[in-house]
Every structure is written in structure tokens, then in C-alpha cells.
């Protein structure tokens, strides 16, 4: 049987690493303080983003001396300092390429930390082909510590496998160079949306968003429904992966927050396709439900991770946050319009309520 | 012109003994010699330093002290410049990275390498990672010399080193046999044939004599302690060959089958 330990990696585009994936998973587990065991520059951008999302991120700041002599003492000091200063309830420690290559072992090292605060430690580096490895490693450690049940762990693993497959098929984990694109102009997309809404047809809006990105993608669904109320003549069907009660604590909270707001806005979701961490499979569920209940749709609006919704028939307007997703969506999935919500991930850090999207705001402005 | 060589070979095969004796013998001929021990244990130069361990380059860097030449270059027997790279405790950190950092520092802070007639890098074990291969890879050395006995495992390691050199575009000066088995003539023939099949030079056969270890325990090389001993003469011969060798060889590694056949004792 072929081992995948040293599998060849046919990826051309730099992309978020397993380290970063581990850190976001820690955030979803409600970790308050993350310490990265590595050089200070490692994953700094995501470290900052996580801080905007309420997680303190520190580094053991390994230098040349630590590469040679090891940096375990420095890690212990940094964790102790962080605990003293920020008084966290749950701490996460992640490895980096530097610390892992020289053979540092995190679990035994953090056992020397003088504190009773539970610490999730993940021996992770960024050389894995699928960055979901970082998520799985974190969840397995959390499960070992009793923070995640075995059923939830298995469900998450299944979702992550599916997510990796989706990304390999049409996402950034692709071995061909895909140029980033800004997609169609928002005004052009908004005009198309408005035009469809004014007609006496049936539109299906599918929110298939990944975790916190839903705070912005939901705004597009909201804008479509608001505009439909004002000028629409036809029918709008809403599908969303906003099921509550599944996933890690932060993910559940996100769904609850959004559903509360949608209720306040009197927006009904006709079909819940899954939870916010089920975007790799909820797209398929949405497709099946549409085909069974509304095969006569006139147009589709796909939001979030549109390339995980396997529909190519009919008029399709999609909105993504992946600049490299534009070309495959247009060429392979035959989407008529693809808009890109740029820097969306950065914009949705630290928010707990639906936030205006460029596409949604353009549509509202257009029909004022 | 500085002759810069590295000694590679299986751990425990006697590289440090050969390095310090060749350094002593070459210095005795009036040459300026520098020996750079790259083993984290920092024990390559003790026989040249009257049994004393010298502070390593990395021990200063670990304390955050900027090194000066006089801190890390110590005069040993016959004014041989002795430098120890040092390194982490076993099982911690990365010794290979340590060699990279230390050699960069030594060449930046000291001119002994350029001013020497012979520089010997005593490298630990086989070439197992980029750091340990660094003297060859970064052109710190002109030629590598392999130390082996006639036993199968040291020769297997030696053969692997040749594979490593080939990959790294490193060049080979020859093979030195450091005797480990009782059948001296057979061992000499095995290693001579090995060198021949590698298409490199058989430099010398160093016989096993208890006196070498005895003097090492006293903190001396046999070259220093017994200048007329037969083994001293062998080291003098190795020194002459190294100093006169100008054209390196590109080794042609053997197959494992060839190697096993070669090491079979009758």
C-alpha cells in the first residue's frame, strides 16, 4: 500500500497552511490564547486576524539560537507569560515548520508549564498537502482532552475530507496555475440581479458559506430579499447552511447569530441545507432539494462556496471570496456572472452580526 | 594556496584521531594548520590541546556573546589552530544548522582559514542532512577524504558518503583505512580494492596500535608523543599525500552486492 507521508504536492499557489488551519480551529473551540512555537514572522498575518477575532496570538519567537539548541524553554516561558497576562480559560500551542523540523515535541514541553489552564498542543507544520490536516490534528487533540466528542470528531473529519476534495477539484489546491481575478463588476452583477428580480420568474438563493464568512455572504441574501420586497414580481426561494446545534462552539454561535437577525428581518429560509461547517456537502443537498422542489427555477444565486454546489443548468449568478475561483466557475461550471467579495475573510473577523457586503450594498443602491 | 579537506566516515571509525594526527604531522613540517571540529561533542581537538576541551563557537553564540577570533581559535600542539563548532545536547535542536551558523561566523570573524596551508574539517558521522554536508556543499572544502575500516558497515557508510558527494557535486581525495580487524593484510586489500572500485586513491593504511589510544588518554597525538613510531610515519605519509594531492576524484559508488562481495573475509 502506498504511503502518503511523503506524497508529492502539486500545488502552485501559496495558500493558508495547516498551522493557520489549526489556529482557526482553536478559535472555533473558544481558545483564548494561542502561542505559536516558531519564528516571529511565521503566519503573522493570520495571527493578527485572529486577534481581531478576539484571540490573543503570541509567538515563542524562535531565532537562530533556538534552531540550533532548541527552543522548548522559550516556549514554556512564553506560555506562562501569556497565561499570567491574559488569564485565558483555554490555551492553544501550535508548532511551525522550524520547530517541527528540529524535532521539538510540544505536548511534553507544555506539560512543564506552571499552570492549571488546559492547553491544546498541536505538532503541526505547513508542509501538508491539505491544510485540513491542521484542523484534524487540533480536533484529535481536543478530543483526547475531552473537549470534543468522538461523534463530532468523526463528523468533522468527514467534512474536512470533502472540503479537501472540493478544493482539489476547483479550488486553490490545484496543480494548474489559475490567475486571480476580481470577477465581474459589482454594478454589472447587481444590474443582473435587479433585472431578474423585477421579472416574473423564480429565483433560488443558496447560501453555502464557510463558517464566519457567512456574516457577509448572508448580507447578499438579505439584500436580494429586501429588493425583492420592494420591486420584485416573481418568487424567491431561500436555502442556507444555517442549521444550528452542530459544529464547534464558535460555528454554532455564528449560525444562531445570523438566524436571529434573519428572523428580525422577517426572512424565511425555505430549506436548511446543513451547518456552517458542512459547506462541502450542503451544496449537494441544496442541489437535490432544488431539483425535487423547484426544478422550474429561472435563475440561481449561489453565495459563499459556489463551486461546492454542483449545478450547471440555468442562469447562474455566483458570489465568492476566492479570486482564483472565478475562472473555473465561469469556464467549468458555466456560471454566467461571478462576483468576488474581496478580502472578505479579513472583513469578517471580530464581527458577530451580518455585515454589509459590496454586492449587497451595490444592489440596494441600484434600486433606491 | 590553502588545502581544505573534510574527513567523513562512520561514527566512531577514528576520524578525529586521524584529523588531529594529520594536523600535528603537517604542522611539524612547518605548515600552518587549522582543524575545525564539527562534532557537537566538541572533542575533535583535545589531543592537540593537551587533553583540554576548548570553548566552542556555539557556546559563545548561545550566550549571546559576539565571538572574537581569540575566543574560538586556540593554539594547540605545533601551533595548530584548533576550533570546535560545538552544538546542542543530544536529542535537542539541530546540530546540522549549528555547523552552518558556526562556520559562517568563523569565516566572518577570523582569517585563520585563509591564512592556513591546510584546513581540516572533522565532520560527525555520515552525511545525514544538509547541515552536516555543509562543508562540502558551501565550498568550504576542496576535497573530502573518507575514513573506513575493512568491515562491512563502515564501508557501507563510506559508500553512502560517496553517493552523497556525487549528489552534492563534492569531490573525493581518497580513502584512508583505519584498521579495526586482526587480519591486517586482508583488511588493507579490502579497502585498497574498495578505493580502486570507487575510482579514487587509496591513501594509507593506519595500523591499529594500543599506543594511539594510550596517548589520546594522556591528551596527546602519537605524532607528538612518539615522533618515530611506525604509526606516526603513516600519518606523515598521509599528510604528504594530502598536501600534494591537487586533482580530486569523482567517486563511483558500488552496489550493495559489490560491497558485500568485497568485504567477505576468506
Coordinates of C-alpha atoms in Angstrom, one line a residue:
Chain A
X1 CA 0.0 0.0 0.0
X2 CA 1.3 3.4 -0.9
X3 CA 2.2 5.7 2.0
X4 CA 1.0 9.3 1.7
X5 CA 3.6 10.6 4.3
X6 CA 5.9 11.9 1.6
X7 CA 3.2 12.5 -1.1
X8 CA 4.2 14.8 -3.8
X9 CA 2.5 18.2 -3.6
X10 CA 1.3 19.5 -6.9
X11 CA 0.2 22.9 -5.7
X12 CA 1.3 26.1 -7.4
X13 CA -0.4 28.8 -5.4
X14 CA 0.6 29.8 -1.9
X15 CA -2.3 29.2 0.4
X16 CA -3.2 29.2 4.1
X17 CA -1.2 26.5 5.8
X18 CA -2.1 23.7 8.2
X19 CA -0.7 25.9 11.0
X20 CA -3.2 28.6 10.2
X21 CA -6.0 26.0 9.9
X22 CA -5.1 24.6 13.3
X23 CA -5.2 28.1 14.8
X24 CA -8.7 28.9 13.3
X25 CA -9.9 25.6 14.7
X26 CA -8.6 26.5 18.1
X27 CA -10.5 29.7 17.8
X28 CA -13.7 27.7 17.0
X29 CA -13.0 25.7 20.1
X30 CA -13.1 29.0 22.1
X31 CA -9.4 29.1 22.8
X32 CA -8.5 32.5 24.2
X33 CA -4.7 32.4 23.8
X34 CA -2.6 30.8 21.1
X35 CA 1.1 30.5 21.3
X36 CA 3.0 29.7 18.1
X37 CA 6.2 27.9 18.6
X38 CA 8.3 29.3 15.8
X39 CA 10.0 32.3 14.3
X40 CA 8.2 35.6 14.9
X41 CA 7.3 36.1 11.2
X42 CA 5.5 32.8 10.9
X43 CA 1.8 33.2 10.0
X44 CA 1.9 36.8 11.3
X45 CA -1.0 37.9 9.1
X46 CA -3.4 35.3 10.3
X47 CA -2.2 35.9 13.8
X48 CA -3.3 39.5 13.5
X49 CA -6.6 38.5 12.0
X50 CA -7.3 36.1 14.9
X51 CA -6.5 38.9 17.3
X52 CA -9.2 40.9 15.7
X53 CA -11.5 37.9 16.3
X54 CA -10.8 38.1 20.0
X55 CA -8.0 35.5 20.3
X56 CA -4.6 36.6 21.7
X57 CA -1.8 35.2 19.5
X58 CA 1.8 35.2 20.8
X59 CA 4.9 33.7 19.4
X60 CA 7.9 32.0 21.1
X61 CA 10.0 34.0 18.6
X62 CA 12.5 31.3 17.8
X63 CA 15.7 32.6 16.4
X64 CA 18.9 31.0 15.1
X65 CA 20.0 30.0 18.6
X66 CA 16.8 28.1 19.1
X67 CA 17.1 26.4 15.7
X68 CA 20.5 25.0 16.9
X69 CA 19.9 24.5 20.6
X70 CA 16.1 24.0 20.7
X71 CA 13.5 26.4 22.0
X72 CA 11.4 24.4 24.4
X73 CA 12.3 26.6 27.4
X74 CA 11.4 29.7 25.4
X75 CA 8.0 28.1 24.6
X76 CA 7.3 27.3 28.3
X77 CA 8.3 30.9 29.2
X78 CA 6.0 32.4 26.5
X79 CA 3.0 30.3 27.5
X80 CA 3.5 31.1 31.2
X81 CA 3.8 34.8 30.4
X82 CA 0.7 34.7 28.2
X83 CA -1.4 33.0 30.9
X84 CA -0.3 35.4 33.5
X85 CA -1.1 38.4 31.4
X86 CA -4.3 37.4 29.7
X87 CA -5.8 34.9 32.1
X88 CA -7.2 32.6 29.5
X89 CA -9.6 29.7 30.1
X90 CA -8.2 27.6 27.3
X91 CA -4.8 27.8 25.6
X92 CA -3.6 26.5 22.3
X93 CA 0.0 25.8 21.3
X94 CA 0.9 25.2 17.6
X95 CA 4.1 24.1 16.0
X96 CA 5.6 25.6 12.9
X97 CA 8.0 24.3 10.3
X98 CA 11.1 25.4 12.2
X99 CA 10.2 23.8 15.5
X100 CA 8.9 20.6 13.9
X101 CA 11.9 20.1 11.6
X102 CA 14.3 20.3 14.6
X103 CA 12.2 17.8 16.4
X104 CA 10.6 19.8 19.2
X105 CA 7.8 18.0 21.0
X106 CA 5.0 20.2 22.2
X107 CA 2.9 18.1 24.4
X108 CA 5.7 17.1 26.8
X109 CA 7.0 20.7 26.7
X110 CA 3.7 22.3 27.7
X111 CA 3.3 19.8 30.5
X112 CA 6.1 21.8 32.1
X113 CA 4.0 25.0 32.1
X114 CA 3.3 26.0 35.7
X115 CA -0.5 26.5 35.3
X116 CA -3.7 24.6 35.6
X117 CA -5.2 26.1 32.5
X118 CA -5.9 23.4 29.9
X119 CA -3.5 23.6 26.9
X120 CA -4.2 22.1 23.4
X121 CA -0.9 21.4 21.7
X122 CA -0.6 20.5 18.1
X123 CA 2.6 19.4 16.5
X124 CA 1.8 20.9 13.1
X125 CA 3.9 22.4 10.3
X126 CA 2.8 23.9 6.9
X127 CA 4.1 21.2 4.6
X128 CA 0.9 19.1 4.4
X129 CA -0.8 19.0 1.1
X130 CA -4.2 19.5 2.6
X131 CA -4.3 22.3 5.1
X132 CA -7.3 20.5 6.7
X133 CA -4.6 18.3 8.3
X134 CA -4.1 21.1 10.8
X135 CA -7.8 21.1 11.6
X136 CA -7.9 17.3 12.1
X137 CA -4.8 17.3 14.3
X138 CA -6.3 20.0 16.5
X139 CA -9.6 18.2 16.8
X140 CA -8.0 14.9 17.6
X141 CA -6.0 16.6 20.4
X142 CA -9.2 18.4 21.6
X143 CA -11.0 15.0 21.6
X144 CA -8.2 13.4 23.6
X145 CA -8.6 16.2 26.1
X146 CA -12.4 15.6 26.2
X147 CA -13.2 19.0 24.6
X148 CA -14.8 17.4 21.5
X149 CA -16.9 14.2 21.4
X150 CA -15.9 11.2 19.2
X151 CA -19.1 11.6 17.1
X152 CA -18.3 15.2 16.4
X153 CA -14.7 14.4 15.7
X154 CA -15.8 11.8 13.1
X155 CA -18.3 14.2 11.5
X156 CA -15.6 16.9 11.3
X157 CA -13.2 14.5 9.7
X158 CA -15.7 13.6 7.1
X159 CA -16.4 17.2 6.3
X160 CA -12.8 18.0 6.0
X161 CA -12.1 15.2 3.6
X162 CA -15.0 16.5 1.5
X163 CA -13.6 20.0 1.8
X164 CA -10.2 18.9 0.5
X165 CA -11.8 17.2 -2.4
X166 CA -13.8 20.3 -3.3
X167 CA -10.6 22.4 -3.2
X168 CA -8.7 19.9 -5.3
X169 CA -11.4 19.9 -7.9
X170 CA -11.9 23.6 -8.4
X171 CA -10.2 25.5 -5.6
X172 CA -6.8 26.8 -4.8
X173 CA -5.3 23.3 -4.1
X174 CA -5.0 22.8 -7.8
X175 CA -1.9 21.8 -9.8
X176 CA -2.6 24.2 -12.6
X177 CA -1.9 27.9 -12.4
X178 CA -5.1 29.8 -12.0
X179 CA -4.7 33.6 -12.2
X180 CA -6.5 35.5 -9.5
X181 CA -9.4 37.6 -10.8
X182 CA -11.6 40.4 -9.5
X183 CA -14.6 38.8 -11.2
X184 CA -17.4 40.7 -12.8
X185 CA -18.0 44.3 -11.7
X186 CA -20.4 44.5 -8.8
X187 CA -22.6 47.0 -10.7
X188 CA -22.9 44.6 -13.6
X189 CA -23.8 41.8 -11.2
X190 CA -26.3 44.0 -9.3
X191 CA -28.0 45.0 -12.5
X192 CA -28.4 41.4 -13.5
X193 CA -29.8 40.6 -10.1
X194 CA -32.2 43.5 -10.2
X195 CA -33.3 42.7 -13.7
X196 CA -34.0 39.1 -12.7
X197 CA -35.9 40.2 -9.5
X198 CA -38.1 42.5 -11.5
X199 CA -39.2 39.8 -13.8
X200 CA -42.0 37.4 -13.1
X201 CA -39.7 34.4 -12.5
X202 CA -38.5 32.1 -9.8
X203 CA -35.1 32.7 -8.3
X204 CA -33.4 30.4 -5.8
X205 CA -30.8 31.9 -3.5
X206 CA -28.4 29.4 -2.0
X207 CA -26.1 30.5 0.9
X208 CA -23.4 27.9 1.1
X209 CA -20.9 29.7 3.3
X210 CA -17.9 28.6 5.3
X211 CA -18.1 29.5 9.0
X212 CA -17.6 33.2 9.8
X213 CA -17.7 34.3 6.1
X214 CA -21.5 33.8 6.4
X215 CA -21.8 37.1 8.2
X216 CA -21.0 38.9 4.9
X217 CA -22.5 36.4 2.4
X218 CA -25.8 36.4 4.2
X219 CA -26.0 40.2 3.6
X220 CA -26.3 39.4 -0.1
X221 CA -29.2 37.1 0.6
X222 CA -30.7 39.8 2.8
X223 CA -30.3 42.4 0.1
X224 CA -31.9 40.2 -2.6
X225 CA -34.9 39.6 -0.3
X226 CA -35.2 43.3 0.6
X227 CA -35.0 44.4 -3.0
X228 CA -37.4 41.7 -4.0
X229 CA -39.9 43.0 -1.4
X230 CA -39.6 46.5 -2.9
X231 CA -39.5 45.8 -6.7
X232 CA -39.8 42.1 -7.2
X233 CA -42.5 40.5 -9.1
X234 CA -41.6 36.8 -9.0
X235 CA -40.8 34.3 -6.4
X236 CA -37.7 33.9 -4.2
X237 CA -36.7 30.7 -2.6
X238 CA -34.0 30.8 0.2
X239 CA -31.7 28.0 1.0
X240 CA -29.0 28.3 3.6
X241 CA -26.5 26.1 5.5
X242 CA -27.5 27.8 8.8
X243 CA -28.6 24.7 10.8
X244 CA -27.9 25.2 14.5
X245 CA -26.8 22.7 17.0
X246 CA -23.9 21.2 15.1
X247 CA -20.2 22.0 14.9
X248 CA -17.7 23.6 17.2
X249 CA -18.8 26.3 19.7
X250 CA -17.9 29.3 17.6
X251 CA -19.5 27.8 14.5
X252 CA -22.8 27.1 16.3
X253 CA -22.8 30.6 17.7
X254 CA -22.3 32.1 14.2
X255 CA -25.4 30.3 12.9
X256 CA -27.5 31.3 15.9
X257 CA -26.5 35.0 15.5
X258 CA -27.3 35.1 11.8
X259 CA -30.6 33.2 12.2
X260 CA -31.7 35.6 14.9
X261 CA -31.1 38.6 12.6
X262 CA -32.8 37.0 9.6
X263 CA -35.8 36.4 11.8
X264 CA -35.8 40.0 12.8
X265 CA -35.7 41.0 9.2
X266 CA -38.5 38.5 8.5
X267 CA -36.6 36.5 6.0
X268 CA -37.7 32.9 5.9
X269 CA -35.3 30.1 5.0
X270 CA -37.1 27.5 2.9
X271 CA -34.6 24.8 3.3
X272 CA -31.7 24.4 5.7
X273 CA -29.0 22.5 3.9
X274 CA -26.6 21.9 6.8
X275 CA -24.5 23.7 9.3
X276 CA -21.8 26.3 8.6
X277 CA -19.0 23.7 8.6
X278 CA -20.9 21.5 6.2
X279 CA -20.4 23.6 3.1
X280 CA -18.6 20.8 1.2
X281 CA -21.7 18.6 1.3
X282 CA -24.5 21.1 1.9
X283 CA -24.2 22.4 -1.7
X284 CA -25.1 18.9 -2.9
X285 CA -28.1 18.7 -0.5
X286 CA -29.2 22.1 -1.8
X287 CA -29.0 20.9 -5.4
X288 CA -31.0 17.8 -4.6
X289 CA -33.7 19.8 -2.8
X290 CA -33.9 22.3 -5.6
X291 CA -34.3 19.5 -8.2
X292 CA -37.0 17.9 -6.2
X293 CA -38.9 21.0 -5.2
X294 CA -38.1 23.8 -7.6
X295 CA -36.7 22.3 -10.8
X296 CA -38.6 25.1 -12.7
X297 CA -36.3 27.8 -11.3
X298 CA -35.4 30.7 -13.7
X299 CA -32.2 31.7 -12.1
X300 CA -29.9 30.8 -9.2
X301 CA -27.8 33.0 -6.9
X302 CA -25.0 31.0 -5.3
X303 CA -23.2 32.6 -2.3
X304 CA -20.1 31.6 -0.3
X305 CA -18.5 28.5 -1.8
X306 CA -20.4 28.3 -5.1
X307 CA -18.1 25.7 -6.6
X308 CA -19.3 23.2 -3.9
X309 CA -22.9 23.5 -5.3
X310 CA -22.9 21.1 -8.3
X311 CA -25.4 22.8 -10.6
X312 CA -24.5 23.9 -14.1
X313 CA -28.0 24.3 -15.6
X314 CA -29.8 27.6 -16.0
X315 CA -28.9 31.1 -15.4
X316 CA -26.3 31.3 -12.5
X317 CA -25.0 34.3 -10.7
X318 CA -22.5 33.5 -8.0
X319 CA -20.5 35.4 -5.4
X320 CA -17.3 34.0 -3.9
X321 CA -14.4 35.3 -1.9
X322 CA -11.8 33.4 -3.8
X323 CA -10.2 35.3 -6.6
X324 CA -8.8 32.1 -8.1
X325 CA -12.3 30.6 -8.1
X326 CA -13.6 32.9 -10.9
X327 CA -12.1 31.2 -13.9
X328 CA -13.1 27.6 -13.0
X329 CA -16.6 28.8 -12.1
X330 CA -17.0 30.6 -15.4
X331 CA -15.3 28.0 -17.6
X332 CA -16.1 24.7 -16.0
X333 CA -19.3 25.3 -14.0
X334 CA -20.7 27.7 -16.6
X335 CA -21.7 30.4 -14.2
X336 CA -22.9 33.5 -16.1
X337 CA -21.7 36.0 -13.5
X338 CA -19.1 35.7 -10.8
X339 CA -18.6 38.5 -8.3
X340 CA -15.7 38.4 -5.8
X341 CA -16.1 39.8 -2.3
X342 CA -12.5 40.8 -1.9
X343 CA -10.7 40.5 1.4
X344 CA -13.8 39.1 2.9
X345 CA -12.1 36.9 5.5
X346 CA -10.3 40.0 6.8
X347 CA -13.5 41.9 7.0
X348 CA -15.5 39.3 8.9
X349 CA -13.0 39.0 11.8
X350 CA -14.4 40.0 15.1
X351 CA -18.0 40.5 14.0
X352 CA -21.0 38.8 15.4
X353 CA -23.7 40.2 13.2
X354 CA -24.5 40.4 9.5
X355 CA -22.1 42.9 7.9
X356 CA -22.8 44.8 4.7
X357 CA -21.3 43.2 1.6
X358 CA -20.1 45.1 -1.5
X359 CA -22.5 43.1 -3.7
X360 CA -25.5 43.6 -1.4
X361 CA -24.8 47.3 -1.0
X362 CA -24.5 47.8 -4.7
X363 CA -27.8 46.1 -5.3
X364 CA -29.5 48.2 -2.6
X365 CA -28.0 51.4 -4.0
X366 CA -29.0 50.5 -7.6
X367 CA -32.7 50.1 -6.8
X368 CA -33.0 53.1 -4.4
Chain B
X1 CA 47.3 28.1 -1.5
X2 CA 45.1 26.6 1.2
X3 CA 44.3 22.9 1.0
X4 CA 40.9 22.5 2.6
X5 CA 39.7 19.0 3.3
X6 CA 36.9 17.3 5.2
X7 CA 37.1 13.9 6.8
X8 CA 33.9 11.8 6.6
X9 CA 33.2 8.3 7.8
X10 CA 31.0 6.2 10.0
X11 CA 30.7 7.4 13.6
X12 CA 33.5 6.0 15.8
X13 CA 35.7 5.0 13.0
X14 CA 38.6 7.2 14.1
X15 CA 38.1 10.4 12.1
X16 CA 39.1 12.7 15.0
X17 CA 42.2 10.6 15.7
X18 CA 43.3 10.8 12.1
X19 CA 42.4 14.5 11.8
X20 CA 44.4 15.5 14.9
X21 CA 47.4 13.3 14.0
X22 CA 47.5 14.6 10.4
X23 CA 47.2 18.1 11.6
X24 CA 50.1 17.5 14.0
X25 CA 52.2 15.8 11.3
X26 CA 51.5 18.6 8.8
X27 CA 52.3 21.3 11.3
X28 CA 55.6 19.5 12.1
X29 CA 56.6 20.1 8.5
X30 CA 56.3 23.8 9.0
X31 CA 52.9 24.3 7.6
X32 CA 50.2 26.5 9.1
X33 CA 47.3 24.1 10.0
X34 CA 43.8 24.7 11.2
X35 CA 41.5 21.9 12.4
X36 CA 37.7 22.6 12.8
X37 CA 35.8 20.0 14.8
X38 CA 32.2 19.9 13.7
X39 CA 31.0 17.3 16.2
X40 CA 28.6 18.7 18.8
X41 CA 30.5 16.9 21.5
X42 CA 33.4 19.3 20.7
X43 CA 36.2 16.6 21.2
X44 CA 38.0 16.7 17.8
X45 CA 40.9 18.7 19.1
X46 CA 41.5 17.5 22.6
X47 CA 44.6 15.5 21.6
X48 CA 46.1 18.7 20.2
X49 CA 45.2 20.7 23.3
X50 CA 46.9 18.6 26.0
X51 CA 43.6 16.9 26.8
X52 CA 41.8 20.2 27.3
X53 CA 38.4 20.9 25.8
X54 CA 38.2 24.3 24.2
X55 CA 35.1 26.5 24.3
X56 CA 33.1 26.1 21.2
X57 CA 31.9 28.7 18.7
X58 CA 28.3 27.8 19.5
X59 CA 28.8 28.1 23.3
X60 CA 29.5 31.8 22.8
X61 CA 26.6 32.3 20.4
X62 CA 24.3 30.5 22.8
X63 CA 25.1 33.0 25.5
X64 CA 24.6 35.9 23.0
X65 CA 28.3 36.8 23.0
X66 CA 29.7 38.1 19.8
X67 CA 32.7 36.0 19.1
X68 CA 36.2 37.3 18.5
X69 CA 38.9 35.2 16.9
X70 CA 40.9 34.8 20.1
X71 CA 37.8 33.3 21.8
X72 CA 37.4 30.4 19.4
X73 CA 40.7 29.9 17.7
X74 CA 43.1 28.1 20.2
X75 CA 46.7 27.3 19.6
X76 CA 47.4 23.6 20.0
X77 CA 50.4 21.4 19.5
X78 CA 52.9 22.8 17.0
X79 CA 50.7 25.9 16.7
X80 CA 47.8 24.1 15.1
X81 CA 44.8 26.4 15.2
X82 CA 42.0 24.4 16.9
X83 CA 38.4 25.4 16.5
X84 CA 35.4 23.5 17.9
X85 CA 31.9 24.2 16.4
X86 CA 30.1 22.6 19.4
X87 CA 26.3 22.1 19.3
X88 CA 23.2 21.2 21.2
X89 CA 22.7 18.5 23.8
X90 CA 21.9 15.1 22.2
X91 CA 18.3 14.9 21.1
X92 CA 17.7 18.7 21.2
X93 CA 17.8 21.3 18.4
X94 CA 19.6 20.8 15.1
X95 CA 23.4 20.1 15.1
X96 CA 23.5 20.5 11.3
X97 CA 22.1 24.0 11.5
X98 CA 24.7 24.7 14.2
X99 CA 27.5 23.8 11.8
X100 CA 26.1 26.2 9.2
X101 CA 25.8 29.1 11.7
X102 CA 29.2 28.4 13.3
X103 CA 31.2 28.2 10.1
X104 CA 29.6 31.3 8.8
X105 CA 30.7 33.1 12.0
X106 CA 34.2 31.7 12.0
X107 CA 34.8 32.7 8.4
X108 CA 33.4 36.2 9.1
X109 CA 35.3 36.8 12.3
X110 CA 38.6 35.1 11.7
X111 CA 41.1 34.8 8.8
X112 CA 42.8 31.6 10.0
X113 CA 41.2 29.6 7.3
X114 CA 42.6 31.8 4.5
X115 CA 46.0 32.1 6.2
X116 CA 46.4 28.3 6.7
X117 CA 48.2 25.9 4.4
X118 CA 45.9 23.1 5.5
X119 CA 42.4 23.2 7.0
X120 CA 40.8 20.0 8.2
X121 CA 37.1 19.8 8.9
X122 CA 36.3 16.8 11.2
X123 CA 32.6 16.1 10.4
X124 CA 30.5 13.8 12.6
X125 CA 29.2 10.6 11.1
X126 CA 27.9 10.1 7.6
X127 CA 26.4 12.9 5.6
X128 CA 22.9 12.7 7.1
X129 CA 21.5 16.1 6.5
X130 CA 22.2 19.4 4.7
X131 CA 23.9 20.8 7.7
X132 CA 26.5 18.0 8.0
X133 CA 27.1 18.2 4.3
X134 CA 27.6 21.9 4.5
X135 CA 31.4 22.0 4.4
X136 CA 31.2 20.2 1.1
X137 CA 28.2 22.0 -0.2
X138 CA 29.2 25.5 0.5
X139 CA 32.7 25.0 -0.9
X140 CA 34.4 25.3 2.4
X141 CA 36.5 22.3 1.4
X142 CA 38.2 21.3 -1.9
X143 CA 38.1 17.6 -1.2
X144 CA 36.6 15.1 1.1
X145 CA 38.6 12.1 2.4
X146 CA 36.8 9.0 3.6
X147 CA 37.9 7.1 6.7
X148 CA 36.8 3.5 6.9
X149 CA 37.9 0.1 8.2
X150 CA 37.6 -3.1 6.2
X151 CA 34.4 -4.0 8.0
X152 CA 31.1 -4.1 6.1
X153 CA 29.2 -1.4 8.0
X154 CA 31.9 1.3 7.9
X155 CA 32.4 0.6 4.2
X156 CA 28.6 0.7 3.7
X157 CA 28.7 4.1 5.3
X158 CA 31.7 5.1 3.2
X159 CA 29.9 4.1 0.1
X160 CA 26.9 6.1 1.1
X161 CA 29.1 9.1 1.7
X162 CA 30.3 8.7 -1.9
X163 CA 26.7 8.7 -3.1
X164 CA 26.2 11.9 -1.0
X165 CA 29.2 13.5 -2.6
X166 CA 28.0 12.6 -6.0
X167 CA 24.7 14.3 -5.3
X168 CA 26.4 17.3 -3.8
X169 CA 28.9 17.6 -6.6
X170 CA 31.6 17.1 -3.9
X171 CA 34.9 15.7 -4.8
X172 CA 36.9 13.0 -3.2
X173 CA 40.6 13.0 -2.3
X174 CA 40.8 9.3 -1.4
X175 CA 40.1 6.6 1.1
X176 CA 42.1 6.1 4.4
X177 CA 41.9 2.8 6.1
X178 CA 41.8 2.9 9.9
X179 CA 42.4 -0.7 10.9
X180 CA 39.8 -2.4 13.1
X181 CA 40.3 -6.1 12.4
X182 CA 43.1 -8.5 13.1
X183 CA 43.7 -9.7 9.6
X184 CA 45.8 -6.7 8.6
X185 CA 46.8 -7.8 5.1
X186 CA 43.3 -8.7 4.2
X187 CA 41.8 -5.5 5.6
X188 CA 44.4 -3.5 3.6
X189 CA 43.5 -5.3 0.5
X190 CA 39.7 -4.9 1.0
X191 CA 40.0 -1.1 1.4
X192 CA 42.5 -0.8 -1.4
X193 CA 40.1 -2.7 -3.7
X194 CA 37.3 -0.6 -2.4
X195 CA 39.2 2.6 -3.3
X196 CA 40.0 1.2 -6.7
X197 CA 36.4 0.3 -7.5
X198 CA 35.3 3.8 -6.3
X199 CA 37.9 5.1 -8.8
X200 CA 39.7 7.0 -6.2
X201 CA 43.0 6.9 -4.4
X202 CA 43.9 4.5 -1.6
X203 CA 45.8 7.0 0.7
X204 CA 47.1 4.8 3.5
X205 CA 46.6 2.0 5.9
X206 CA 46.7 3.1 9.6
X207 CA 47.5 0.0 11.7
X208 CA 45.7 -0.5 15.0
X209 CA 48.1 0.1 17.8
X210 CA 47.1 0.5 21.5
X211 CA 49.7 3.3 21.9
X212 CA 47.5 5.6 19.9
X213 CA 44.7 5.3 22.4
X214 CA 47.1 5.4 25.3
X215 CA 48.5 8.8 24.1
X216 CA 45.0 10.1 23.5
X217 CA 44.1 9.3 27.1
X218 CA 47.1 11.4 28.0
X219 CA 45.8 14.2 25.8
X220 CA 48.4 13.8 23.0
X221 CA 48.6 12.6 19.5
X222 CA 51.0 9.8 18.7
X223 CA 52.8 12.2 16.4
X224 CA 53.5 14.4 19.4
X225 CA 54.2 11.7 21.9
X226 CA 56.3 9.3 19.7
X227 CA 57.6 11.0 16.6
X228 CA 59.5 7.9 15.4
X229 CA 56.7 5.4 15.9
X230 CA 55.6 3.4 12.8
X231 CA 52.1 4.8 13.1
X232 CA 53.5 8.4 13.2
X233 CA 55.2 7.7 9.9
X234 CA 51.9 6.6 8.4
X235 CA 50.4 9.9 9.5
X236 CA 53.3 11.8 8.0
X237 CA 52.7 9.9 4.8
X238 CA 49.0 10.8 4.8
X239 CA 49.9 14.4 5.4
X240 CA 52.3 14.4 2.4
X241 CA 49.7 12.9 0.2
X242 CA 47.0 15.4 1.2
X243 CA 49.3 18.3 0.8
X244 CA 50.4 17.1 -2.7
X245 CA 47.0 16.0 -4.0
X246 CA 45.8 18.5 -6.5
X247 CA 43.3 16.6 -8.7
X248 CA 40.2 15.3 -6.9
X249 CA 38.3 12.2 -8.0
X250 CA 34.6 11.8 -8.7
X251 CA 33.7 8.7 -6.8
X252 CA 31.7 5.9 -8.5
X253 CA 29.7 4.3 -5.7
X254 CA 29.4 0.5 -5.5
X255 CA 26.2 -1.5 -5.4
X256 CA 25.4 -3.3 -2.2
X257 CA 26.1 -6.6 -3.8
X258 CA 29.6 -5.5 -4.9
X259 CA 30.2 -4.1 -1.4
X260 CA 29.2 -7.4 0.3
X261 CA 31.4 -9.4 -2.1
X262 CA 34.3 -7.1 -1.3
X263 CA 34.1 -7.3 2.4
X264 CA 33.8 -11.1 2.6
X265 CA 36.7 -12.4 4.6
X266 CA 38.2 -15.8 3.5

